Amino acid sequence: MKIIGIIAEYNPFHNGHYYHLNKIKEEFNPDAIIIAMSGNFVQRGEPAIFDKWARTYMALKGGADMVVELPVIFSASTAEIFAEGAINLLGEMKIVNYLSFGVEEKKEKELIKIAEILINEPPLFKQELKSNLKKGLSFPSAREAALIELLKDEFPKNDLSILLKKPNFILGIEYCKAILKNGYPIDILPILRKGSSYHELEIKPIPSATAVRRFLKENPNIQNINENQELKNSLPCFTLDIIKNEIELKRGPVFFENFEEIIFATLLKMSREDFNLYFDIKEGLDRRIQNAVKRSKNIYELIDNIKTKRYPETRIRRILTQILLNITEKDINCRKPNYIRILGFSKKGFSLIKEIEKRSSLPIVISAKDINKLKDEQKKKIEKDILASDIYSLARPSKEQRIFGLDYFKKPIII
């Protein structure tokens, strides 16, 4: 069987995502497509604009056959941990043999070569990286400079420099690293992206998800959302219908600032020893956060007062999200999921469940009964996802929708 895995956030699902799924079907004729999708918190260090069930519905309507949840300990972490956790999830299902992802440029040779260097870390690379960090460069910049120096005889310096600044190409490197490191029999199928770049803020026919989220944030009182021309041009009709339903039921949209008070309250209660429990809080950052809390009036001032050249905004958002969800360094240390949480499936996807059960050593979680059957260590991990759903509920626009324990009684999305 040709089973293609995709790692996604679909935050929300737009025309670019729809293009990707259709292109896979057109070029590769797969037997099924499985999505490893972030749950209610995403890799940018913020909540998903709509919850994981709404976004699962979007993915299935868009042509996916199964959606499995990427545990929040990976989805709200660095690109490297996000990628490795997702690859391990797909790999341990034991039926995924291809990975497809969007890239700004189809440079497979460069992808693999860079991934090999980052896994093996030859002495010259380590020497260059150390030297660049001593110069005060941020880790991504230091790594980029070291790679360019190492590969200057194989690839043009300017071309490599441009590639290493492209977000999807960088994520593609992390996927390749995780596949090679763990020895999964998974081949890559990069698809050339179309439309807006990752950070572009203008709504276009193939937009960035950032632009869609910004539009929804700046137009909170929009009427007849599925008749709005800008959104109609950018989102598939089924996405519009799902968004309309979520807004009418006041389940979304949800934004980072909706957690402002709970983040401030949590930080104010923390000691320096508490900060030491969390991944990525080093070099006096704990003291910097404590000082910033006392002189910041809102979440954006807080981030501005904490961030530095080495700790840019997205990194600070991730740290704050991990503190909000109590995701400690100990939680993140193990990069392998120990359960497969299925959020939804099509008829074709349903037929794969028995095959996964037969091949994989991981338990499949679909219902509350499955959660209750998990071993203690597995329960500890899935409880982080359950907590994330409960905390996410606190930010829903309507208090009527602030329902706890949804993971126990919410049925999978089936189409």
Tab-separated table of C-alpha atoms in Angstrom:
chain	number	residue	atom	x	y	z
A	1	MET	CA	0.000	0.000	0.000
A	2	LYS	CA	1.094	3.574	-0.670
A	3	ILE	CA	0.207	5.457	2.512
A	4	ILE	CA	1.269	9.103	2.561
A	5	GLY	CA	1.722	10.978	5.817
A	6	ILE	CA	1.420	14.748	6.185
A	7	ILE	CA	2.389	16.812	9.232
A	8	ALA	CA	0.100	19.812	9.571
A	9	GLU	CA	-1.604	22.386	11.739
A	10	TYR	CA	-4.373	23.494	9.347
A	11	ASN	CA	-4.724	26.678	11.332
A	12	PRO	CA	-7.095	27.022	9.510
A	13	PHE	CA	-7.301	24.810	6.386
A	14	HIS	CA	-7.009	27.051	3.301
A	15	ASN	CA	-6.650	26.795	-0.476
A	16	GLY	CA	-2.928	26.073	-0.220
A	17	HIS	CA	-3.602	23.012	1.934
A	18	TYR	CA	-6.360	21.922	-0.443
A	19	TYR	CA	-3.941	22.293	-3.367
A	20	HIS	CA	-1.352	20.146	-1.548
A	21	LEU	CA	-3.801	17.281	-0.911
A	22	ASN	CA	-5.121	17.367	-4.468
A	23	LYS	CA	-1.598	17.495	-5.911
A	24	ILE	CA	-0.627	14.395	-3.928
A	25	LYS	CA	-3.633	12.513	-5.287
A	26	GLU	CA	-2.950	13.698	-8.828
A	27	GLU	CA	0.796	12.907	-8.854
A	28	PHE	CA	1.102	9.865	-6.597
A	29	ASN	CA	-2.314	8.162	-6.522
A	30	PRO	CA	-1.979	7.062	-2.871
A	31	ASP	CA	-4.071	4.386	-1.194
A	32	ALA	CA	-4.639	6.755	1.740
A	33	ILE	CA	-3.469	10.026	3.301
A	34	ILE	CA	-2.913	10.266	7.057
A	35	ILE	CA	-2.490	13.642	8.758
A	36	ALA	CA	-0.487	14.058	11.984
A	37	MET	CA	-2.075	17.307	13.162
A	38	SER	CA	-1.347	19.631	16.080
A	39	GLY	CA	-4.137	19.679	18.634
A	40	ASN	CA	-5.341	22.835	20.360
A	41	PHE	CA	-1.897	24.487	20.631
A	42	VAL	CA	0.528	24.925	17.751
A	43	GLN	CA	4.229	25.209	17.063
A	44	ARG	CA	4.241	29.030	16.871
A	45	GLY	CA	3.585	28.987	20.623
A	46	GLU	CA	-0.070	29.948	20.574
A	47	PRO	CA	-3.545	28.381	20.554
A	48	ALA	CA	-5.066	27.118	17.321
A	49	ILE	CA	-7.698	29.562	16.085
A	50	PHE	CA	-10.322	26.751	16.094
A	51	ASP	CA	-10.183	23.545	18.079
A	52	LYS	CA	-8.761	20.229	16.939
A	53	TRP	CA	-12.144	18.702	16.104
A	54	ALA	CA	-13.183	21.581	13.838
A	55	ARG	CA	-9.805	21.427	12.072
A	56	THR	CA	-10.038	17.635	11.778
A	57	TYR	CA	-13.369	18.095	10.010
A	58	MET	CA	-11.715	20.572	7.618
A	59	ALA	CA	-8.910	18.087	6.846
A	60	LEU	CA	-11.291	15.201	6.160
A	61	LYS	CA	-13.517	17.360	3.960
A	62	GLY	CA	-10.340	18.409	2.129
A	63	GLY	CA	-9.482	14.830	1.215
A	64	ALA	CA	-7.564	13.330	4.151
A	65	ASP	CA	-8.473	9.778	5.186
A	66	MET	CA	-7.379	9.901	8.812
A	67	VAL	CA	-6.317	12.567	11.289
A	68	VAL	CA	-4.217	11.640	14.323
A	69	GLU	CA	-3.343	14.125	17.037
A	70	LEU	CA	0.254	15.200	17.476
A	71	PRO	CA	0.636	15.276	21.293
A	72	VAL	CA	0.850	18.794	22.683
A	73	ILE	CA	4.283	18.156	24.213
A	74	PHE	CA	5.552	18.072	20.615
A	75	SER	CA	3.113	20.419	18.875
A	76	ALA	CA	3.955	23.345	21.183
A	77	SER	CA	7.709	22.860	21.005
A	78	THR	CA	10.677	23.806	18.797
A	79	ALA	CA	10.726	22.925	15.097
A	80	GLU	CA	13.159	20.075	15.778
A	81	ILE	CA	11.044	18.512	18.541
A	82	PHE	CA	7.800	19.171	16.627
A	83	ALA	CA	9.221	17.407	13.559
A	84	GLU	CA	10.754	14.477	15.415
A	85	GLY	CA	7.624	13.869	17.483
A	86	ALA	CA	5.439	13.944	14.365
A	87	ILE	CA	7.760	11.666	12.348
A	88	ASN	CA	7.898	9.221	15.251
A	89	LEU	CA	4.095	9.239	15.457
A	90	LEU	CA	3.716	8.463	11.739
A	91	GLY	CA	6.627	6.025	11.758
A	92	GLU	CA	5.355	4.031	14.728
A	93	MET	CA	2.011	3.523	13.014
A	94	LYS	CA	4.009	1.132	10.778
A	95	ILE	CA	1.878	1.752	7.693
A	96	VAL	CA	3.108	5.165	6.500
A	97	ASN	CA	5.770	4.774	3.801
A	98	TYR	CA	5.871	8.297	2.309
A	99	LEU	CA	5.960	11.786	3.769
A	100	SER	CA	4.769	14.760	1.742
A	101	PHE	CA	5.342	18.369	2.693
A	102	GLY	CA	5.297	21.733	0.982
A	103	VAL	CA	8.572	23.485	0.132
A	104	GLU	CA	9.419	26.841	-1.379
A	105	GLU	CA	11.937	25.138	-3.702
A	106	LYS	CA	12.225	21.449	-4.622
A	107	LYS	CA	15.842	20.853	-3.620
A	108	GLU	CA	15.807	17.260	-2.412
A	109	LYS	CA	19.583	16.798	-2.650
A	110	GLU	CA	20.168	19.826	-0.431
A	111	LEU	CA	17.486	18.669	2.032
A	112	ILE	CA	19.094	15.267	2.534
A	113	LYS	CA	22.683	16.564	2.616
A	114	ILE	CA	21.920	19.210	5.249
A	115	ALA	CA	19.943	16.700	7.321
A	116	GLU	CA	22.900	14.271	7.264
A	117	ILE	CA	25.302	16.982	8.462
A	118	LEU	CA	23.008	18.017	11.290
A	119	ILE	CA	22.645	14.413	12.449
A	120	ASN	CA	26.332	13.474	12.208
A	121	GLU	CA	27.737	16.895	13.265
A	122	PRO	CA	31.228	16.555	11.740
A	123	PRO	CA	34.051	18.306	13.681
A	124	LEU	CA	34.284	21.262	11.264
A	125	PHE	CA	30.548	21.924	11.610
A	126	LYS	CA	30.752	21.863	15.431
A	127	GLN	CA	33.760	24.172	15.347
A	128	GLU	CA	32.018	26.693	13.080
A	129	LEU	CA	28.795	26.564	15.109
A	130	LYS	CA	30.639	27.189	18.383
A	131	SER	CA	32.566	30.073	16.861
A	132	ASN	CA	29.398	31.702	15.498
A	133	LEU	CA	27.565	31.393	18.823
A	134	LYS	CA	30.520	33.069	20.566
A	135	LYS	CA	30.104	35.978	18.152
A	136	GLY	CA	26.613	36.471	19.585
A	137	LEU	CA	24.613	35.030	16.693
A	138	SER	CA	21.282	33.398	17.470
A	139	PHE	CA	21.348	29.607	17.201
A	140	PRO	CA	19.505	29.499	13.812
A	141	SER	CA	21.866	32.122	12.350
A	142	ALA	CA	24.933	30.383	13.771
A	143	ARG	CA	23.811	27.048	12.364
A	144	GLU	CA	23.059	28.566	8.967
A	145	ALA	CA	26.520	30.151	8.751
A	146	ALA	CA	28.187	26.868	9.758
A	147	LEU	CA	26.271	24.915	7.103
A	148	ILE	CA	27.135	27.444	4.398
A	149	GLU	CA	30.823	27.214	5.303
A	150	LEU	CA	30.745	23.414	5.239
A	151	LEU	CA	28.874	23.153	1.935
A	152	LYS	CA	30.446	26.077	0.073
A	153	ASP	CA	32.148	23.760	-2.443
A	154	GLU	CA	28.949	21.791	-3.209
A	155	PHE	CA	26.250	24.432	-3.386
A	156	PRO	CA	26.367	28.154	-4.219
A	157	LYS	CA	26.590	30.183	-1.012
A	158	ASN	CA	23.799	32.597	-1.929
A	159	ASP	CA	21.414	29.801	-2.952
A	160	LEU	CA	21.991	27.960	0.315
A	161	SER	CA	21.616	31.133	2.353
A	162	ILE	CA	18.240	31.828	0.711
A	163	LEU	CA	17.038	28.227	1.223
A	164	LEU	CA	18.008	28.236	4.900
A	165	LYS	CA	15.780	31.252	5.513
A	166	LYS	CA	12.659	29.622	4.070
A	167	PRO	CA	10.416	28.298	6.882
A	168	ASN	CA	9.027	25.275	5.031
A	169	PHE	CA	12.453	24.240	3.734
A	170	ILE	CA	13.828	24.446	7.293
A	171	LEU	CA	10.964	22.283	8.554
A	172	GLY	CA	11.621	19.858	5.679
A	173	ILE	CA	15.210	19.501	6.921
A	174	GLU	CA	13.902	18.615	10.376
A	175	TYR	CA	11.586	15.973	8.894
A	176	CYS	CA	14.477	14.427	6.962
A	177	LYS	CA	16.664	14.476	10.086
A	178	ALA	CA	14.016	12.621	12.088
A	179	ILE	CA	13.478	10.006	9.353
A	180	LEU	CA	17.216	9.346	8.995
A	181	LYS	CA	17.899	9.401	12.732
A	182	ASN	CA	15.187	6.870	13.521
A	183	GLY	CA	15.696	4.691	10.453
A	184	TYR	CA	12.081	4.749	9.261
A	185	PRO	CA	11.424	3.303	5.776
A	186	ILE	CA	9.752	6.557	4.717
A	187	ASP	CA	10.520	8.311	1.428
A	188	ILE	CA	9.951	12.049	1.004
A	189	LEU	CA	7.605	13.599	-1.569
A	190	PRO	CA	8.144	17.388	-1.451
A	191	ILE	CA	5.479	19.460	-3.205
A	192	LEU	CA	6.281	22.934	-4.507
A	193	ARG	CA	4.211	25.468	-2.577
A	194	LYS	CA	1.965	27.885	-4.414
A	195	GLY	CA	0.687	31.260	-3.326
A	196	SER	CA	1.648	33.392	-0.329
A	197	SER	CA	4.781	32.959	1.732
A	198	TYR	CA	4.553	31.684	5.302
A	199	HIS	CA	4.427	35.122	6.960
A	200	GLU	CA	2.577	37.118	4.285
A	201	LEU	CA	-0.305	39.101	5.788
A	202	GLU	CA	-2.369	39.961	2.715
A	203	ILE	CA	-5.386	37.772	1.940
A	204	LYS	CA	-4.900	36.137	-1.469
A	205	PRO	CA	-6.473	33.215	-3.377
A	206	ILE	CA	-3.785	30.965	-1.890
A	207	PRO	CA	-3.110	32.784	1.391
A	208	SER	CA	-0.858	32.155	4.341
A	209	ALA	CA	-2.669	30.822	7.405
A	210	THR	CA	-1.224	33.859	9.226
A	211	ALA	CA	-3.148	36.181	6.878
A	212	VAL	CA	-6.426	34.299	7.448
A	213	ARG	CA	-6.014	34.406	11.233
A	214	ARG	CA	-5.193	38.099	11.115
A	215	PHE	CA	-8.237	38.813	8.957
A	216	LEU	CA	-10.541	36.974	11.382
A	217	LYS	CA	-8.983	38.798	14.314
A	218	GLU	CA	-9.355	42.234	12.726
A	219	ASN	CA	-12.940	41.562	11.652
A	220	PRO	CA	-14.571	40.115	14.789
A	221	ASN	CA	-18.077	41.281	13.865
A	222	ILE	CA	-18.059	40.080	10.285
A	223	GLN	CA	-21.533	39.130	9.034
A	224	ASN	CA	-22.280	36.236	6.657
A	225	ILE	CA	-18.733	34.937	6.897
A	226	ASN	CA	-19.215	32.401	4.108
A	227	GLU	CA	-20.331	35.214	1.800
A	228	ASN	CA	-17.323	37.428	2.501
A	229	GLN	CA	-15.522	37.800	-0.819
A	230	GLU	CA	-11.978	37.878	0.559
A	231	LEU	CA	-12.491	34.685	2.543
A	232	LYS	CA	-14.418	33.031	-0.297
A	233	ASN	CA	-11.403	33.563	-2.539
A	234	SER	CA	-8.968	32.137	0.035
A	235	LEU	CA	-10.725	29.243	1.740
A	236	PRO	CA	-12.558	26.169	0.431
A	237	CYS	CA	-16.327	26.402	0.884
A	238	PHE	CA	-16.319	23.606	3.492
A	239	THR	CA	-13.774	25.512	5.603
A	240	LEU	CA	-16.002	28.585	5.458
A	241	ASP	CA	-19.009	26.533	6.557
A	242	ILE	CA	-17.092	25.029	9.480
A	243	ILE	CA	-15.740	28.433	10.566
A	244	LYS	CA	-19.237	29.924	10.319
A	245	ASN	CA	-20.573	27.151	12.535
A	246	GLU	CA	-17.776	27.552	15.112
A	247	ILE	CA	-18.320	31.321	15.315
A	248	GLU	CA	-22.108	31.005	15.555
A	249	LEU	CA	-21.738	28.493	18.398
A	250	LYS	CA	-19.156	30.831	19.993
A	251	ARG	CA	-16.521	28.101	20.199
A	252	GLY	CA	-13.955	30.276	18.407
A	253	PRO	CA	-11.925	32.025	17.219
A	254	VAL	CA	-9.355	31.757	20.031
A	255	PHE	CA	-6.249	33.958	20.219
A	256	PHE	CA	-3.130	34.083	22.393
A	257	GLU	CA	-4.253	37.204	24.264
A	258	ASN	CA	-7.325	35.316	25.506
A	259	PHE	CA	-4.922	33.572	27.922
A	260	GLU	CA	-3.350	36.821	29.125
A	261	GLU	CA	-4.714	36.817	32.678
A	262	ILE	CA	-4.045	33.146	33.357
A	263	ILE	CA	-0.467	33.467	32.025
A	264	PHE	CA	0.210	36.518	34.217
A	265	ALA	CA	-1.310	34.798	37.262
A	266	THR	CA	0.767	31.670	36.662
A	267	LEU	CA	4.022	33.614	36.217
A	268	LEU	CA	3.418	35.736	39.326
A	269	LYS	CA	3.144	32.590	41.453
A	270	MET	CA	6.344	31.005	40.150
A	271	SER	CA	9.691	30.896	41.972
A	272	ARG	CA	13.048	30.762	40.198
A	273	GLU	CA	13.183	27.041	41.029
A	274	ASP	CA	9.834	26.573	39.250
A	275	PHE	CA	11.234	28.130	36.072
A	276	ASN	CA	14.100	25.631	36.082
A	277	LEU	CA	11.633	22.810	35.418
A	278	TYR	CA	10.890	24.099	31.925
A	279	PHE	CA	12.685	23.385	28.686
A	280	ASP	CA	14.634	26.246	27.086
A	281	ILE	CA	14.716	28.513	30.168
A	282	LYS	CA	18.436	29.139	30.588
A	283	GLU	CA	21.023	31.908	30.916
A	284	GLY	CA	19.101	33.995	33.437
A	285	LEU	CA	15.887	33.999	31.390
A	286	ASP	CA	13.942	33.136	34.559
A	287	ARG	CA	14.983	36.433	36.174
A	288	ARG	CA	14.231	38.312	32.962
A	289	ILE	CA	10.688	36.863	32.853
A	290	GLN	CA	10.049	37.690	36.521
A	291	ASN	CA	11.173	41.292	36.017
A	292	ALA	CA	9.127	41.666	32.815
A	293	VAL	CA	5.903	40.438	34.468
A	294	LYS	CA	6.034	43.265	37.007
A	295	ARG	CA	6.387	46.012	34.390
A	296	SER	CA	4.106	44.757	31.618
A	297	LYS	CA	0.455	45.727	31.208
A	298	ASN	CA	-0.504	43.097	28.634
A	299	ILE	CA	0.774	39.912	26.986
A	300	TYR	CA	2.376	41.757	24.063
A	301	GLU	CA	4.314	44.101	26.351
A	302	LEU	CA	5.385	41.048	28.332
A	303	ILE	CA	6.788	39.341	25.232
A	304	ASP	CA	8.509	42.570	24.105
A	305	ASN	CA	10.099	42.987	27.538
A	306	ILE	CA	11.409	39.407	27.589
A	307	LYS	CA	12.609	38.837	24.021
A	308	THR	CA	16.248	39.239	23.005
A	309	LYS	CA	18.307	38.463	19.928
A	310	ARG	CA	18.848	34.920	21.205
A	311	TYR	CA	15.248	34.576	22.464
A	312	PRO	CA	13.019	35.916	19.666
A	313	GLU	CA	9.257	36.372	19.973
A	314	THR	CA	8.176	32.915	18.780
A	315	ARG	CA	10.569	31.239	21.200
A	316	ILE	CA	9.163	33.301	24.083
A	317	ARG	CA	5.589	32.452	23.045
A	318	ARG	CA	6.467	28.747	23.121
A	319	ILE	CA	8.010	29.059	26.575
A	320	LEU	CA	4.917	30.880	27.885
A	321	THR	CA	2.638	28.263	26.311
A	322	GLN	CA	4.640	25.435	27.890
A	323	ILE	CA	4.357	27.133	31.277
A	324	LEU	CA	0.603	27.660	30.728
A	325	LEU	CA	0.152	23.935	29.955
A	326	ASN	CA	2.719	22.753	32.529
A	327	ILE	CA	4.844	21.022	29.866
A	328	THR	CA	8.180	20.539	31.621
A	329	GLU	CA	11.619	19.667	30.263
A	330	LYS	CA	11.089	16.116	31.580
A	331	ASP	CA	7.922	15.793	29.469
A	332	ILE	CA	9.767	16.842	26.297
A	333	ASN	CA	12.872	14.676	26.798
A	334	CYS	CA	11.226	11.576	25.326
A	335	ARG	CA	10.550	12.248	21.625
A	336	LYS	CA	8.465	9.119	20.950
A	337	PRO	CA	4.677	9.136	21.357
A	338	ASN	CA	3.335	6.142	23.275
A	339	TYR	CA	-0.236	6.159	21.923
A	340	ILE	CA	-2.031	6.971	18.673
A	341	ARG	CA	-4.952	9.334	19.210
A	342	ILE	CA	-7.320	9.212	16.218
A	343	LEU	CA	-9.409	12.388	15.895
A	344	GLY	CA	-11.324	11.425	12.747
A	345	PHE	CA	-11.431	9.274	9.640
A	346	SER	CA	-13.163	8.610	6.345
A	347	LYS	CA	-14.524	5.228	5.272
A	348	LYS	CA	-11.111	4.466	3.772
A	349	GLY	CA	-9.413	5.637	6.946
A	350	PHE	CA	-11.604	3.394	9.080
A	351	SER	CA	-10.389	0.387	7.097
A	352	LEU	CA	-6.784	1.252	8.095
A	353	ILE	CA	-7.406	1.051	11.847
A	354	LYS	CA	-7.209	-2.760	11.956
A	355	GLU	CA	-4.001	-2.659	9.902
A	356	ILE	CA	-2.434	-0.211	12.379
A	357	GLU	CA	-3.551	-2.391	15.305
A	358	LYS	CA	-1.920	-5.390	13.650
A	359	ARG	CA	1.417	-3.705	12.892
A	360	SER	CA	1.961	-1.086	15.595
A	361	SER	CA	2.939	-1.697	19.215
A	362	LEU	CA	1.215	1.546	20.272
A	363	PRO	CA	-2.340	1.512	21.639
A	364	ILE	CA	-4.996	3.279	19.549
A	365	VAL	CA	-7.131	5.840	21.376
A	366	ILE	CA	-10.520	6.758	19.946
A	367	SER	CA	-12.884	6.800	22.950
A	368	ALA	CA	-12.892	7.322	26.722
A	369	LYS	CA	-12.760	3.543	27.128
A	370	ASP	CA	-9.439	3.518	25.252
A	371	ILE	CA	-8.035	6.296	27.473
A	372	ASN	CA	-8.984	4.372	30.606
A	373	LYS	CA	-7.190	1.251	29.306
A	374	LEU	CA	-3.840	3.022	28.926
A	375	LYS	CA	-0.879	2.171	31.157
A	376	ASP	CA	0.235	4.736	33.741
A	377	GLU	CA	3.053	6.243	31.636
A	378	GLN	CA	0.765	6.511	28.602
A	379	LYS	CA	-1.946	8.138	30.729
A	380	LYS	CA	0.517	10.730	32.017
A	381	LYS	CA	1.287	11.792	28.447
A	382	ILE	CA	-2.288	11.900	27.164
A	383	GLU	CA	-3.319	13.850	30.271
A	384	LYS	CA	-1.253	16.729	28.861
A	385	ASP	CA	-3.515	16.731	25.769
A	386	ILE	CA	-6.602	16.574	27.982
A	387	LEU	CA	-5.331	19.483	30.104
A	388	ALA	CA	-4.549	21.445	26.916
A	389	SER	CA	-8.152	20.966	25.745
A	390	ASP	CA	-9.507	22.074	29.117
A	391	ILE	CA	-7.321	25.197	29.268
A	392	TYR	CA	-8.210	25.961	25.636
A	393	SER	CA	-11.893	25.838	26.631
A	394	LEU	CA	-11.314	28.715	29.064
A	395	ALA	CA	-10.666	31.031	26.103
A	396	ARG	CA	-13.763	30.215	24.050
A	397	PRO	CA	-15.930	33.292	23.341
A	398	SER	CA	-18.959	31.839	25.150
A	399	LYS	CA	-18.845	30.591	28.738
A	400	GLU	CA	-21.485	28.065	27.708
A	401	GLN	CA	-18.822	26.454	25.506
A	402	ARG	CA	-16.216	26.285	28.260
A	403	ILE	CA	-16.719	22.559	28.679
A	404	PHE	CA	-14.096	20.423	30.399
A	405	GLY	CA	-13.287	16.784	29.681
A	406	LEU	CA	-14.170	16.983	25.983
A	407	ASP	CA	-11.467	14.439	25.172
A	408	TYR	CA	-13.416	11.825	27.125
A	409	PHE	CA	-16.774	12.150	25.445
A	410	LYS	CA	-16.183	13.866	22.088
A	411	LYS	CA	-16.667	11.300	19.324
A	412	PRO	CA	-14.251	11.116	16.379
A	413	ILE	CA	-15.168	13.091	13.284
A	414	ILE	CA	-16.396	10.637	10.639
A	415	ILE	CA	-17.235	11.433	7.023
